[in-house]
Short mmCIF file of C-alpha atoms and ligand atoms in Angstrom, two decimals:
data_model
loop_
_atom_site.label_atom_id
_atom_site.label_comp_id
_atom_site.label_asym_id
_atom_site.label_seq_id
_atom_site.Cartn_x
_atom_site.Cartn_y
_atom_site.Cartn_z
CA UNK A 1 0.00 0.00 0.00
CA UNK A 2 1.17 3.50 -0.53
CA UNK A 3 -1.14 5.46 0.99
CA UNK A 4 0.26 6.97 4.15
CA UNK A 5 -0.68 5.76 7.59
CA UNK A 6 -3.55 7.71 9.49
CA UNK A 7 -4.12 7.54 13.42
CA UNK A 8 -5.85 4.56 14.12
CA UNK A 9 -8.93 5.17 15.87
CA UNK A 10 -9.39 2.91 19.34
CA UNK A 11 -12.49 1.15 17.59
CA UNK A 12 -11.37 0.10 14.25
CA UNK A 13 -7.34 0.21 14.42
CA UNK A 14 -7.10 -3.56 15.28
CA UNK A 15 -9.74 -4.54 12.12
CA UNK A 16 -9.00 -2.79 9.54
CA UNK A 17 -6.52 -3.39 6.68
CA UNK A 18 -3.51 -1.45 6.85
CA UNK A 19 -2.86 1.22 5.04
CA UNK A 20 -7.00 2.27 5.14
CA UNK A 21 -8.15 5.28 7.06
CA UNK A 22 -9.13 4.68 10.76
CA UNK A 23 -11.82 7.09 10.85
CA UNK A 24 -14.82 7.45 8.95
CA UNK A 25 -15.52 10.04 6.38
CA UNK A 26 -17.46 13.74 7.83
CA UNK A 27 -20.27 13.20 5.57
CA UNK A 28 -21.23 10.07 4.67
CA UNK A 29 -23.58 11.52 1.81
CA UNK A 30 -21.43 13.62 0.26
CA UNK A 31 -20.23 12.34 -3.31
CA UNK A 32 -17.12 13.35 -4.00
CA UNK A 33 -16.85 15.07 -7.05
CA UNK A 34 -13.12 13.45 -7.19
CA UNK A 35 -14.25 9.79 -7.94
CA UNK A 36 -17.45 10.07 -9.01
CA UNK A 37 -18.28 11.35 -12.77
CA UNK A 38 -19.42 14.53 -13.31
CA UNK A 39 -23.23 14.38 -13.97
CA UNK A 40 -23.74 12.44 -10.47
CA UNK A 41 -25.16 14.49 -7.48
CA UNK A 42 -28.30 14.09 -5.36
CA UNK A 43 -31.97 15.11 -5.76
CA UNK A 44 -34.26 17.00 -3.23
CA UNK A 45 -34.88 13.63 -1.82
CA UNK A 46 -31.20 12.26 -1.39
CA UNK A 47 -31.23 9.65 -4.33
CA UNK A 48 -28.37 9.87 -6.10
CA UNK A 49 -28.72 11.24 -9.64
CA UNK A 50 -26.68 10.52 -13.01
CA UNK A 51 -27.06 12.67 -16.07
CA UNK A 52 -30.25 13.49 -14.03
CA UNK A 53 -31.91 10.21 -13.67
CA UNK A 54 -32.23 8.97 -10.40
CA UNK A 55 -30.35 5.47 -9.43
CA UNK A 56 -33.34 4.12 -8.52
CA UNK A 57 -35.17 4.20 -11.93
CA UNK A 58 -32.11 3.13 -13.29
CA UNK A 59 -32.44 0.09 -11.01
CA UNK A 60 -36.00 -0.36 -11.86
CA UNK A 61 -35.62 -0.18 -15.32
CA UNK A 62 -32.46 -2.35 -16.01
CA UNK A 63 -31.95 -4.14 -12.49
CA UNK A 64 -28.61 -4.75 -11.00
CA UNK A 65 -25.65 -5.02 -10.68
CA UNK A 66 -25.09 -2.71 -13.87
CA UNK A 67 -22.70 -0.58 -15.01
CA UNK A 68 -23.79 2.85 -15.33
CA UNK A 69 -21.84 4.98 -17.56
CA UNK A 70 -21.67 8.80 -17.63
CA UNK A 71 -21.18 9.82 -21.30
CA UNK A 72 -20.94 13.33 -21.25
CA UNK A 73 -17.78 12.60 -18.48
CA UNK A 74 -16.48 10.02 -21.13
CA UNK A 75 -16.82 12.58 -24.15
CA UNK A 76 -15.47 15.31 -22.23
CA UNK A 77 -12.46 13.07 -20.53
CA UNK A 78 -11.71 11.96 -24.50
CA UNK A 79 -11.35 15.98 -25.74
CA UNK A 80 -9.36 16.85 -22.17
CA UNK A 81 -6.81 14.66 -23.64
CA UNK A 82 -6.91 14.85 -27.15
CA UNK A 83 -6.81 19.04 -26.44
CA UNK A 84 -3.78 18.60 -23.62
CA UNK A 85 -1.63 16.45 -26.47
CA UNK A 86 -2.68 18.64 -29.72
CA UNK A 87 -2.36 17.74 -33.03
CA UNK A 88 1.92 17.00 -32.73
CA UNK A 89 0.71 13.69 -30.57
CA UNK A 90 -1.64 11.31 -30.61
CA UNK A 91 -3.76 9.64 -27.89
CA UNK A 92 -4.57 6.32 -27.87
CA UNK A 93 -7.25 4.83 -25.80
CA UNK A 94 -6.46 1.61 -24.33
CA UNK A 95 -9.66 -0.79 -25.21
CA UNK A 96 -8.75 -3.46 -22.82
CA UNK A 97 -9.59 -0.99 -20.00
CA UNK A 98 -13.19 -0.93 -21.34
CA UNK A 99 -14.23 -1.85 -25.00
CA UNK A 100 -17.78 -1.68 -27.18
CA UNK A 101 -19.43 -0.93 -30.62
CA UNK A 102 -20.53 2.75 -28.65
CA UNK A 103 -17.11 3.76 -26.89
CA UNK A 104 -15.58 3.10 -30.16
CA UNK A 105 -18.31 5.19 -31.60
CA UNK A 106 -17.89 7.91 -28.63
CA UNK A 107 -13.55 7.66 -29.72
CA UNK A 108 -14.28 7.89 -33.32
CA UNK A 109 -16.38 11.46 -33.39
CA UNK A 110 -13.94 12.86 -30.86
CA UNK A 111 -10.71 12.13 -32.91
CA UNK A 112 -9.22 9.69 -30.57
CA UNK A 113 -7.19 6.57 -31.85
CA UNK A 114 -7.33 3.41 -30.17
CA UNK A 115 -5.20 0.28 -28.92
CA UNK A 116 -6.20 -3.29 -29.23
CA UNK A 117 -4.78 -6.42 -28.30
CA UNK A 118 -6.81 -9.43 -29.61
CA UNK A 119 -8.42 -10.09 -32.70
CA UNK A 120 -12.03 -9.55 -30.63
CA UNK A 121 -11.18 -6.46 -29.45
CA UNK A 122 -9.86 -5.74 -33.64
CA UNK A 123 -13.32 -6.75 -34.52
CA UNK A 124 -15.34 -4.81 -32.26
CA UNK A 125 -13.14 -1.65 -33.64
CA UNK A 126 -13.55 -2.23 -36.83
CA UNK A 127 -17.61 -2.78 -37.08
CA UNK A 128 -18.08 0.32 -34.81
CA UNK A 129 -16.53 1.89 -37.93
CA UNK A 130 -13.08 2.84 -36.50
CA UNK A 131 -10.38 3.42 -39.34
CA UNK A 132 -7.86 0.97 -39.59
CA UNK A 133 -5.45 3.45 -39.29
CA UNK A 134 -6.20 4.69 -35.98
CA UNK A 135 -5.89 1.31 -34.71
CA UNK A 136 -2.49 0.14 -33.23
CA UNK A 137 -2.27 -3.46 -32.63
CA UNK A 138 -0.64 -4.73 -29.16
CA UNK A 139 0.15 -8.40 -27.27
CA UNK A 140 2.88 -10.23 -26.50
CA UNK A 141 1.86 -12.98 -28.09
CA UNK A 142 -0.80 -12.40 -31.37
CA UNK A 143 -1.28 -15.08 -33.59
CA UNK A 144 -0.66 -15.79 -36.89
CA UNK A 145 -4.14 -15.32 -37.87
CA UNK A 146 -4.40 -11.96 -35.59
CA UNK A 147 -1.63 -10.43 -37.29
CA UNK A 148 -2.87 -11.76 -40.98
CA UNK A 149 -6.25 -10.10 -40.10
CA UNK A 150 -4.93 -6.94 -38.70
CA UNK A 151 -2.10 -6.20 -42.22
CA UNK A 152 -5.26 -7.13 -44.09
CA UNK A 153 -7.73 -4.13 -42.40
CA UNK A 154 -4.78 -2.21 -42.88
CA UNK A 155 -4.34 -1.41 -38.93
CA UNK A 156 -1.97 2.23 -38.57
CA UNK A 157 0.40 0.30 -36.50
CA UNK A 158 1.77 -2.85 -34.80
CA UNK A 159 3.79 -2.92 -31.43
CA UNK A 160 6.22 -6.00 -32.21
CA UNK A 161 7.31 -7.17 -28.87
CA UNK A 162 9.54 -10.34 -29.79
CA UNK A 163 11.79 -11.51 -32.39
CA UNK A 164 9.86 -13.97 -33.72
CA UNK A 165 7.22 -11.48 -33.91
CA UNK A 166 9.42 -9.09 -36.27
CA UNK A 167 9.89 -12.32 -38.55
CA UNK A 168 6.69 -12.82 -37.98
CA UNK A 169 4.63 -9.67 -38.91
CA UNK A 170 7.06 -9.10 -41.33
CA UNK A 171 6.48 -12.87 -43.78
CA UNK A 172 2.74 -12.08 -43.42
CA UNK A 173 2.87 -8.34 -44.74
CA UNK A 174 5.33 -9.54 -47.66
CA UNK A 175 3.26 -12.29 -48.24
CA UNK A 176 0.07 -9.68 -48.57
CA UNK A 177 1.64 -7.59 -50.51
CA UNK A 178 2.00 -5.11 -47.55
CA UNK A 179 4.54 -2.65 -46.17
CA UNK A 180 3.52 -2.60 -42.20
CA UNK A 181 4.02 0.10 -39.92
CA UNK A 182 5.52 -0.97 -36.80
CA UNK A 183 6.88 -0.28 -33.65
CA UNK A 184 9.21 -1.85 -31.43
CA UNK A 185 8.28 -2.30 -27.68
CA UNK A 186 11.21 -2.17 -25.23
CA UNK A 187 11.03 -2.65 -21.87
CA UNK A 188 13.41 0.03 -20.15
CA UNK A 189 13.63 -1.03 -16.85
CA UNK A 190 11.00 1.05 -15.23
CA UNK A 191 8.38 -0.37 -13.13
CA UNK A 192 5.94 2.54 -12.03
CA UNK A 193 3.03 1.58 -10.08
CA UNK A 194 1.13 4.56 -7.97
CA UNK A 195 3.83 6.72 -5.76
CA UNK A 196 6.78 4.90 -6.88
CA UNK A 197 8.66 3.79 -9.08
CA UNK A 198 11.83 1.20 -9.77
CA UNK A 199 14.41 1.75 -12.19
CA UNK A 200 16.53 -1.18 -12.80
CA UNK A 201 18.75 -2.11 -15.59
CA UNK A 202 17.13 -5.34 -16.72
CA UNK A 203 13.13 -6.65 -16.25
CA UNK A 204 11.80 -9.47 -15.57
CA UNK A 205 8.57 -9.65 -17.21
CA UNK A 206 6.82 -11.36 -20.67
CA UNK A 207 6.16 -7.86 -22.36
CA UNK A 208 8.73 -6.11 -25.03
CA UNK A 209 12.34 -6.48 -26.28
CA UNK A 210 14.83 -4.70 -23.07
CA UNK A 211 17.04 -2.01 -24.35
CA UNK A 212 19.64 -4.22 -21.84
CA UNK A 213 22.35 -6.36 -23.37
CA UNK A 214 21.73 -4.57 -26.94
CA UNK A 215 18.76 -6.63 -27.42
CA UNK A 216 16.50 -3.69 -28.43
CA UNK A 217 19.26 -2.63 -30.54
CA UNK A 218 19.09 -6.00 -32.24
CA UNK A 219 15.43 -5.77 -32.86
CA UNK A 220 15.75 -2.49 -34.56
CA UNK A 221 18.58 -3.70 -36.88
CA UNK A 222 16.39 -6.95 -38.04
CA UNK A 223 13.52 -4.58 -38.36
CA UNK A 224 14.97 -1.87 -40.76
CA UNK A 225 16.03 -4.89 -42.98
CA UNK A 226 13.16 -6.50 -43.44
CA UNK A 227 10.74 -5.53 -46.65
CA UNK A 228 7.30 -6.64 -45.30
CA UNK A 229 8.09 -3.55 -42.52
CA UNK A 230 8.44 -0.09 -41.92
CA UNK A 231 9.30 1.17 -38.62
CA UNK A 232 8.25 4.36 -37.53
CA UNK A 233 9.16 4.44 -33.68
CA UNK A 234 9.92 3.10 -30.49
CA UNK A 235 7.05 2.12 -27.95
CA UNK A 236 7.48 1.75 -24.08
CA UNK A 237 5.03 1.16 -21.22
CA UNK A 238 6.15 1.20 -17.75
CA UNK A 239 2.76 0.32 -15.27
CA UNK A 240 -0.31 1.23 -14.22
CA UNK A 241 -2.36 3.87 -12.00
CA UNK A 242 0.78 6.15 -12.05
CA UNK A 243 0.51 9.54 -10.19
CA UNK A 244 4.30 10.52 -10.03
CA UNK A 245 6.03 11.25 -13.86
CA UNK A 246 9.76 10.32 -12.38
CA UNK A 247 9.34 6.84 -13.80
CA UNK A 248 8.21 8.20 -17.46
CA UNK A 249 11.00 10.61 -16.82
CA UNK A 250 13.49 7.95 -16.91
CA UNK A 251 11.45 5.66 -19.46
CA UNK A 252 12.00 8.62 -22.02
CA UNK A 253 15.50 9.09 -20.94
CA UNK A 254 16.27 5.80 -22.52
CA UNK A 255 14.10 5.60 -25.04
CA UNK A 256 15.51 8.61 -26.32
CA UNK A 257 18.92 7.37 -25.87
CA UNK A 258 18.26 4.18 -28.06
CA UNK A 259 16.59 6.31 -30.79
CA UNK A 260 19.99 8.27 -30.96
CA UNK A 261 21.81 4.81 -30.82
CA UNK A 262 20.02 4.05 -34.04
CA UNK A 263 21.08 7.27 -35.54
CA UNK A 264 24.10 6.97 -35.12
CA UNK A 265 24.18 3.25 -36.61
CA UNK A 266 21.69 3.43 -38.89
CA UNK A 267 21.84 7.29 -40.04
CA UNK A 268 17.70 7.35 -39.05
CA UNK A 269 15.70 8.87 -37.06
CA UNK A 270 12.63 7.48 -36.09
CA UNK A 271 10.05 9.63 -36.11
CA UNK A 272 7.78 8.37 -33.63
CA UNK A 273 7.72 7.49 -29.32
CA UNK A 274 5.38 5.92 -27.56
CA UNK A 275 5.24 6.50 -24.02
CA UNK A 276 2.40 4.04 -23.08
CA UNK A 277 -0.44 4.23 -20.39
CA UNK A 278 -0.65 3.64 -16.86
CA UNK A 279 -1.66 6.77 -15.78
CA UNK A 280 -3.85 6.65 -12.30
CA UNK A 281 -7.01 7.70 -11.19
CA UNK A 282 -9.08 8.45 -8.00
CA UNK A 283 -10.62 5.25 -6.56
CA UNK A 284 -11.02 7.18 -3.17
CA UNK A 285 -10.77 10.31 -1.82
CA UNK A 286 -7.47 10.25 -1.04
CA UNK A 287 -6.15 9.91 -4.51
CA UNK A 288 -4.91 13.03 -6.40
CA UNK A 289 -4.53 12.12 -10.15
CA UNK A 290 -3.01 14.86 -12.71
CA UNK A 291 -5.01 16.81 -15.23
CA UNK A 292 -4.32 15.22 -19.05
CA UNK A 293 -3.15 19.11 -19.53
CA UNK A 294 -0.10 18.57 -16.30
CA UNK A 295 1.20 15.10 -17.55
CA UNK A 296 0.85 15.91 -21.41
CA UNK A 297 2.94 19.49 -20.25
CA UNK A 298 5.48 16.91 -18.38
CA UNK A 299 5.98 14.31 -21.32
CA UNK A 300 6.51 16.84 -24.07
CA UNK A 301 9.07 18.45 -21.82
CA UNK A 302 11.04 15.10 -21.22
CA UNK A 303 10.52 14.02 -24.28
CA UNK A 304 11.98 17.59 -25.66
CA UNK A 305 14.39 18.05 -23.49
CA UNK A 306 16.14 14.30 -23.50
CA UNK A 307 16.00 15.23 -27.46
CA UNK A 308 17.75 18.46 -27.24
CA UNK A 309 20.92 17.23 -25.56
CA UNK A 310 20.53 14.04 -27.74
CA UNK A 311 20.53 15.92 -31.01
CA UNK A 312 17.51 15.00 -32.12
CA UNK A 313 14.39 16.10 -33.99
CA UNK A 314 12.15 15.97 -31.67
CA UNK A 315 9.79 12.58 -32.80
CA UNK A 316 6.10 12.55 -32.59
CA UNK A 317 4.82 11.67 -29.00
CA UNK A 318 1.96 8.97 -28.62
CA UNK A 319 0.17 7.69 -25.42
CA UNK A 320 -2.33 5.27 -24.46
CA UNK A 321 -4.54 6.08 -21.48
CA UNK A 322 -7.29 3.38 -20.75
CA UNK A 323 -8.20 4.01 -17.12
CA UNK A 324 -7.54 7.18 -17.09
CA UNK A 325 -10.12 8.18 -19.67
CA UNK A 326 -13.22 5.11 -18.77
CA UNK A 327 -12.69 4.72 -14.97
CA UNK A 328 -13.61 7.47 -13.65
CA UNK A 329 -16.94 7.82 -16.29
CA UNK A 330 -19.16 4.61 -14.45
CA UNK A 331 -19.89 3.32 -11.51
CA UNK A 332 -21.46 0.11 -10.46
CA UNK A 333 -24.82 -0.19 -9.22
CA UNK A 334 -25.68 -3.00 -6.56
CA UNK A 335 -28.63 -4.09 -4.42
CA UNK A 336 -27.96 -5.30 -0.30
CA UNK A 337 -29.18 -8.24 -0.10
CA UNK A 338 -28.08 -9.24 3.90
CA UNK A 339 -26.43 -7.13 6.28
CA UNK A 340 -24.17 -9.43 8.77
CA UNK A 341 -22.79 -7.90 11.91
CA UNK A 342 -20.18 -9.65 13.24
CA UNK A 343 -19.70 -8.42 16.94
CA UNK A 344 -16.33 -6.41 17.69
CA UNK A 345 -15.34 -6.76 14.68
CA UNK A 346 -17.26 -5.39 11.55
CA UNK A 347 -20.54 -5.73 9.70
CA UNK A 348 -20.28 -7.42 6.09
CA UNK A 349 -22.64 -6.21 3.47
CA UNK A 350 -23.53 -8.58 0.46
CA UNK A 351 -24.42 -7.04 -3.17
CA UNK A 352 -26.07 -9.09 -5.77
CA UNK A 353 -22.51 -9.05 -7.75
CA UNK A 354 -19.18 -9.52 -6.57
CA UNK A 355 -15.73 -10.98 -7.63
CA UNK A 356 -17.71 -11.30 -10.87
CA UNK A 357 -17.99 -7.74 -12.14
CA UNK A 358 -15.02 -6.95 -10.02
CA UNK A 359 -11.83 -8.82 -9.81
CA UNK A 360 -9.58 -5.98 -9.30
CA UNK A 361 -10.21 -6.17 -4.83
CA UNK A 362 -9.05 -9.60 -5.38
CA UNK A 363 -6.74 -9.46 -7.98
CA UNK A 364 -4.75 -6.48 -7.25
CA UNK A 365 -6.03 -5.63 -3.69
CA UNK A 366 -7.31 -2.67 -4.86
CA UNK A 367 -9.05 0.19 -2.70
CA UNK A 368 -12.66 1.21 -3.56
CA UNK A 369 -14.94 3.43 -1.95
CA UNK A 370 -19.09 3.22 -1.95
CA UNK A 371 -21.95 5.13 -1.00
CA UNK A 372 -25.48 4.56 -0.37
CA UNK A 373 -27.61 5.77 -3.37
CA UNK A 374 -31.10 5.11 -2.50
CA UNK A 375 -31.19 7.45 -0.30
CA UNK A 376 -30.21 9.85 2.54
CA UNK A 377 -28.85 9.08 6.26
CA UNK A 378 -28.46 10.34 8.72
CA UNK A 379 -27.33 7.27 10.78
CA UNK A 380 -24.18 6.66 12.57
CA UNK A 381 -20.87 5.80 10.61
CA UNK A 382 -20.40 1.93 10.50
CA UNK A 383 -17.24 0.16 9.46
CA UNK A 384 -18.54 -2.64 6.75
CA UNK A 385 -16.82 -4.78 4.21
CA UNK A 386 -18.81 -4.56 0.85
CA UNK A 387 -18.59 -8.16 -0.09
CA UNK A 388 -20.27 -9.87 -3.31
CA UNK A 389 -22.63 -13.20 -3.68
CA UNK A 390 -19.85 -15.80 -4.57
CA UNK A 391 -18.73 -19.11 -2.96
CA UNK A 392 -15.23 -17.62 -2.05
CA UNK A 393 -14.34 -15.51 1.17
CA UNK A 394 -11.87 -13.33 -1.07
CA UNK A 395 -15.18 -12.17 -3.11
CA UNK A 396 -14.24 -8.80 -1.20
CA UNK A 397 -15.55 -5.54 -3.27
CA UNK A 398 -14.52 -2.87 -0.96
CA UNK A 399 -12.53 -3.91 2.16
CA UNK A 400 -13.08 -1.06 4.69
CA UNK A 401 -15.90 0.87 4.16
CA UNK A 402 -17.88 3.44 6.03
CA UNK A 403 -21.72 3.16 5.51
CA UNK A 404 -24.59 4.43 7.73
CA UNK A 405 -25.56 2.21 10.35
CA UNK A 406 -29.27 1.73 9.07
CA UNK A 407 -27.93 -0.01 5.76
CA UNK A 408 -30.10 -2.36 5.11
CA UNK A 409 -31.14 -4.47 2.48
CA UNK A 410 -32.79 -3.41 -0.36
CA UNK A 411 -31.00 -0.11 -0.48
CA UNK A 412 -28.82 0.15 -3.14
CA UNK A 413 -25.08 1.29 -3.07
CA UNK A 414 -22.77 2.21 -5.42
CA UNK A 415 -19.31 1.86 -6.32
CA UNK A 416 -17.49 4.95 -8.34
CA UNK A 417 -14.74 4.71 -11.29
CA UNK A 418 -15.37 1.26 -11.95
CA UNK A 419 -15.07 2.15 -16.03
CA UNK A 420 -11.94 0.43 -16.77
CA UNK A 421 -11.05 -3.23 -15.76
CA UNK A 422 -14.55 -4.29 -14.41
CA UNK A 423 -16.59 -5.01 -17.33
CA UNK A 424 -13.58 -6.08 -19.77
CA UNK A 425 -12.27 -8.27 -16.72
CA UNK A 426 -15.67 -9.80 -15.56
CA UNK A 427 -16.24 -13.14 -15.65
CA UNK A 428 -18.58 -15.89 -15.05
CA UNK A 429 -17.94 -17.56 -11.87
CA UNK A 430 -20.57 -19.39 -10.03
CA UNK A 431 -22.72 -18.70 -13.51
CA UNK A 432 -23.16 -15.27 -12.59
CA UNK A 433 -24.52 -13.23 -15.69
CA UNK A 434 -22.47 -10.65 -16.79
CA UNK A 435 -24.15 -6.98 -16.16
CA UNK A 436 -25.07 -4.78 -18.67
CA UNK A 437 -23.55 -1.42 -19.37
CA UNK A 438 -26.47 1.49 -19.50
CA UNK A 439 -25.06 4.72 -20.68
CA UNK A 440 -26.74 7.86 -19.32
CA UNK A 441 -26.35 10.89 -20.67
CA UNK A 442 -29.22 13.95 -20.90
CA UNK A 443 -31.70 12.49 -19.09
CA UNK A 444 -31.98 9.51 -20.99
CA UNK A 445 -30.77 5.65 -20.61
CA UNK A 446 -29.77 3.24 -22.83
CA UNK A 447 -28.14 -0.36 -22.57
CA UNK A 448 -25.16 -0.39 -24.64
CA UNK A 449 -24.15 -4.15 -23.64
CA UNK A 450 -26.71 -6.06 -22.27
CA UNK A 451 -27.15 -8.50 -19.92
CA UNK A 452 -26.17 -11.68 -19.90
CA UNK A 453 -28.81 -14.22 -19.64
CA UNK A 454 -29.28 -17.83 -19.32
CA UNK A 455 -29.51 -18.66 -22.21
CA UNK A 456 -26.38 -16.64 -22.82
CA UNK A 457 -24.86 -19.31 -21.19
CA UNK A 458 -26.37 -22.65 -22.16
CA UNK A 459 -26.01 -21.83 -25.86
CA UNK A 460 -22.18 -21.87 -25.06
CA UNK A 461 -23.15 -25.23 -23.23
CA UNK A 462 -23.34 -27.52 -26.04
CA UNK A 463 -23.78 -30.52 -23.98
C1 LIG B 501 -2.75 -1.60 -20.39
C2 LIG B 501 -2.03 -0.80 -21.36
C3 LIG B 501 -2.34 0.54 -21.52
C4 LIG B 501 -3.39 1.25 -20.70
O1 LIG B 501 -3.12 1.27 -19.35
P1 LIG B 501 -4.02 2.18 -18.39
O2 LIG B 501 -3.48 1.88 -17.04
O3 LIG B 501 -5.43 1.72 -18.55
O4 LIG B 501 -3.84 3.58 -18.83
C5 LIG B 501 -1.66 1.26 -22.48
N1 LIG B 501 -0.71 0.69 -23.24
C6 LIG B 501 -0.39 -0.62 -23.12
C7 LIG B 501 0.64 -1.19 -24.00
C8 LIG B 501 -1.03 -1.40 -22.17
O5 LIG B 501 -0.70 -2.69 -22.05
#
C-alpha cells in the first residue's frame, strides 16, 4: 500500500486493513466530485442522480448489478486529452480498459485513436466503424491469424514485442503484398506503479524487447532490414495507475537514448515514441490524479528536453490512457441483499454481484470506496466490508468501508470509477450473468451491452 498511515482510531485500528483510514468520512452523503463522474449528485430527496436520472429508476428499469456509464464525463475526458496532447501527438485509448461498438463510436467522433490487443477487441473496432489506421495493434503474443487479419484491415500500426514477432509480422505483410508500420516495444527497466517507481537495468517480465544487453538494438537492426516492414518508432510502457512522472522521466530518458543509438548506426531517425499508459485515477478520496493538460505538459518536456541534448528532432509523441479516460466515467450499481454484523469486529454487506464484475479487490487488492444511493442518512458511521454473492471468502468488493448504520437491504449502493477493468475483466464464476452497461447521458438511458442471460450461457453449453 502506498497510501500513508492515518491515526488509528481505538475502535477500528485492530480490524481494519492497513494502510486504510481509521476514521470514517465527515459526511457520509457527500459524493465526491473526485471519484465520481461529473453528472452524479443528489436530488431534493437524497437519491443519487446521473445525467439526471435517479439510481433508482435506473435500477427499476435495467436491475442490477449494472454498469452505469456517464457519457458526457467520457466525451469530455476523451477531448481533455486529445486538447492537452494537440495535433503533434496522438492519444490512444487503451480498449482493454473498457471496450464496445458505442465507446468506439464515442472515440471515433472525438478524434481519438485506439489500442487493441486481440483479434475480438480488432473486430469490435472495426464494425463500430473505427479506421484501420487509428488502430495500433498490441500483445505479446498475437497469432498468426491476428496479425494476418490486422495487415489485411490495414491497422496504422503494430507494437512488435519479440523476435519472432518481427519475422513474424514481417512474412505475413510480404506475403500480402503489404509494407507494415511498426513499432518496437522495449522494456526500459521502469516499473511505475502509484507513488513509486523502480528503475533497474534489466526486467523481468513477458512484455517487449529490453534495451539491456543490446537486445532492443538488435530488434531495430532486423527490423529496418526487413521488406514486409516499416518502422516508424519506439514504444514503451512502464505500469499502471501512475501519479508521479519520475518513472516516465526515466522511461523517455532511454528511449531517447536508443533512438539516438540508431542514428548513429543506422543514419535514421525514427520519427515516432510511444510513451504508453498507466496513468492513475481516484478510486477514493485520497487519490490526487493529474489533469491530461499537467502530464501531457510533463511528457513533451522530457521528451523535448532528452532530445535536445541528444541531437535530435524531436519525434512525434503517442500515449495510451485506458483508465484514465473510462474509470472514472461509471460506476457500479448494486442491491444489499443481507447485512451481517459480526460483533467487535465489523458488519459485512452482500451485493447481488461480486468478484464477478469486479476482480480488481481480489486481484490487485485494490481500494474502492461506496456510497449509499437510494437514499439519505443520517445514521451513525459503520465500518462494513462490501462483499459480493460468490462461494469464495476473497469475493471482497470494498474492504473497509464506512456506511450508515441503518444499511439495510434493499437499499442500493454504489461503487465509483469502476469504467476500466470491471466489465472487460468480468467473468462468469458461479454462472453469474455478466451486467449490462447502461449509458446515461441527458436524461436519458440506454443499454449499450446487455445483460447476460441464461440462455447466454447454455447456448455456449453444447452438452
Ligand atoms: C494496459 C495498457 C495501456 C493502458 O493502461 P491504463 O493503465 O489503462 O492507462 C496502455 N498501453 C499498453 C501497452 C497497455 O498494455
Amino acid at each position: 500500500m502506498s497510501r500513508s498511515a492515518h491515526p488509528a482510531g481505538p475502535r477500528y485500528a485492530d480490524v481494519l486493513s492497513e494502510g486504510h483510514y481509521a476514521a470514517p468520512p465527515a459526511d457520509l452523503n457527500r459524493l465526491d466530485p473526485k471519484v465520481w463522474s461529473r453528472t452524479v449528485g443528489r436530488d431534493a430527496d437524497g437519491v443519487a442522480t446521473v445525467a439526471g436520472i435517479p439510481v433508482t429508476h435506473l435500477a427499476e428499469q435495467f436491475g442490477t448489478p449494472a454498469y452505469i456509464l456517464d457519457v458526457d464525463d467520457f466525451r469530455a475526458r476523451c477531448r481533455a486529452w486529445a486538447e492537452a496532447f494537440g495535433k503533434d501527438a496522438d492519444v490512444f485509448y487503451a480498449g482493454k480498459a473498457f471496450l464496445s461498438r458505442a465507446v468506439v463510436r464515442w472515440l471515433t467522433e472525438e478524434g481519438l485513436n485506439l489500442d487493441v490487443c486481440s483479434g475480438g477487441e480488432l473486430s469490435t473496432a472495426l464494425s463500430a466503424g473505427m479506421p484501420a489506421e487509428r488502430i495500433a495493434f498490441h500483445g505479446n503474443n498475437k497469432s498468426t491469424d491476428e496479425i494476418r487479419r490486422a495487415v489485411e484491415a490495414g491497422v496504422g500500426r503494430i507494437v512488435l514485442d519479440s523476435f519472432q514477432e518481427i519475422a513474424r509480422v514481417a512474412h505475413l505483410a510480404q506475403s500480402l503484398g503489404k509494407r507494415q508500420r511498426v513499432q518496437i516495444r522495449v522494456t526500459v527497466g521502469v516499473e511505475a506503479h502509484t507513488h513509486e517507481f523502480i528503475a533497474t537495468a534489466h526486467e523481468d517480465q513477458k512484455f517487449g524487447i529490453a534495451l539491456a544487453g543490446g537486445q532492443a538494438a538488435e530488434a531495430v537492426r532486423r527490423a529496418l532490414n526487413l521488406d514486409g516492414l516499416e518502422l516508424i518508432g519506439i514504444h514503451s510502457h512502464i505500469g499502471s495507475q501512475i501519479f508521479d512522472m519520475a518513472g516516465f522521466e526515466v522511461s523517455a530518458r532511454r528511449v531517447v537514448q536508443l533512438l539516438a543509438e540508431i542514428r548513429d548506426e543506422h543514419g535514421v531517425e525514427l520519427p515516432e515514441i510511444d510513451l504508453g499508459g498507466g496513468l492513475g485515477i481516484a478510486y477514493t478520496s485520497d487519490d490526487d490524479p493529474r489533469e491530461p493538460h499537467h502530464i501531457a505538459k510533463a511528457l513533451t518536456e522530457i521528451v523535448t528536453r532528452e532530445c535536445e541534448a541528444a541531437g535530435l528532432r524531436t519525434p512525434r509523441i503517442s500515449v495510451e490512457p485506458g483508465r484514465a479516460i473510462v474509470g472514472p466515467t461509471a460506476f457500479t450499481l448494486y442491491e444489499v441483499g443481507t447485512v451481517k454484523p459480526l460483533e467487535g469486529l465489523r458488519t459485512y454487506v452482500s451485493v447481488d454481484g461480486g468478484m464477478s464484475d469486479n476482480i480488481r479487490t481480489a486481484l490487485y487488492d485494490a481500494e474502492y470506496s461506496v456510497a449509499l444511493v437510494s437514499r439519505r442518512s443520517d445514521a451513525e458511521p459503520m465500518l462494513t466490508r462490501v462483499v459480493g454473492k460468490h462461494c469464495e471468502s476473497g469475493d471482497i468488493i470494498v474492504r473497509d468501508a464506512f456506511l450508515p448504520a441503518d444499511v439495510a437491504p434493499g437499499d442500493l449502493l454504489a461503487v465509483p470509477a469502476t469504467g476500466a477493468y470491471c466489465r472487460s475483466m468480468a467473468s462468469n464464476y458461479n454462472h453469474a450473468l455478466r451486467p449490462p452497461v447502461v449509458a446515461v447521458q441527458g436524461g436519458a438511458a440506454r443499454v449499450v451491452v446487455r445483460r447476460e442471460t441464461e440462455e447466454d450461457l447454455l447456448r455456449l453449453d453444447v452438452g
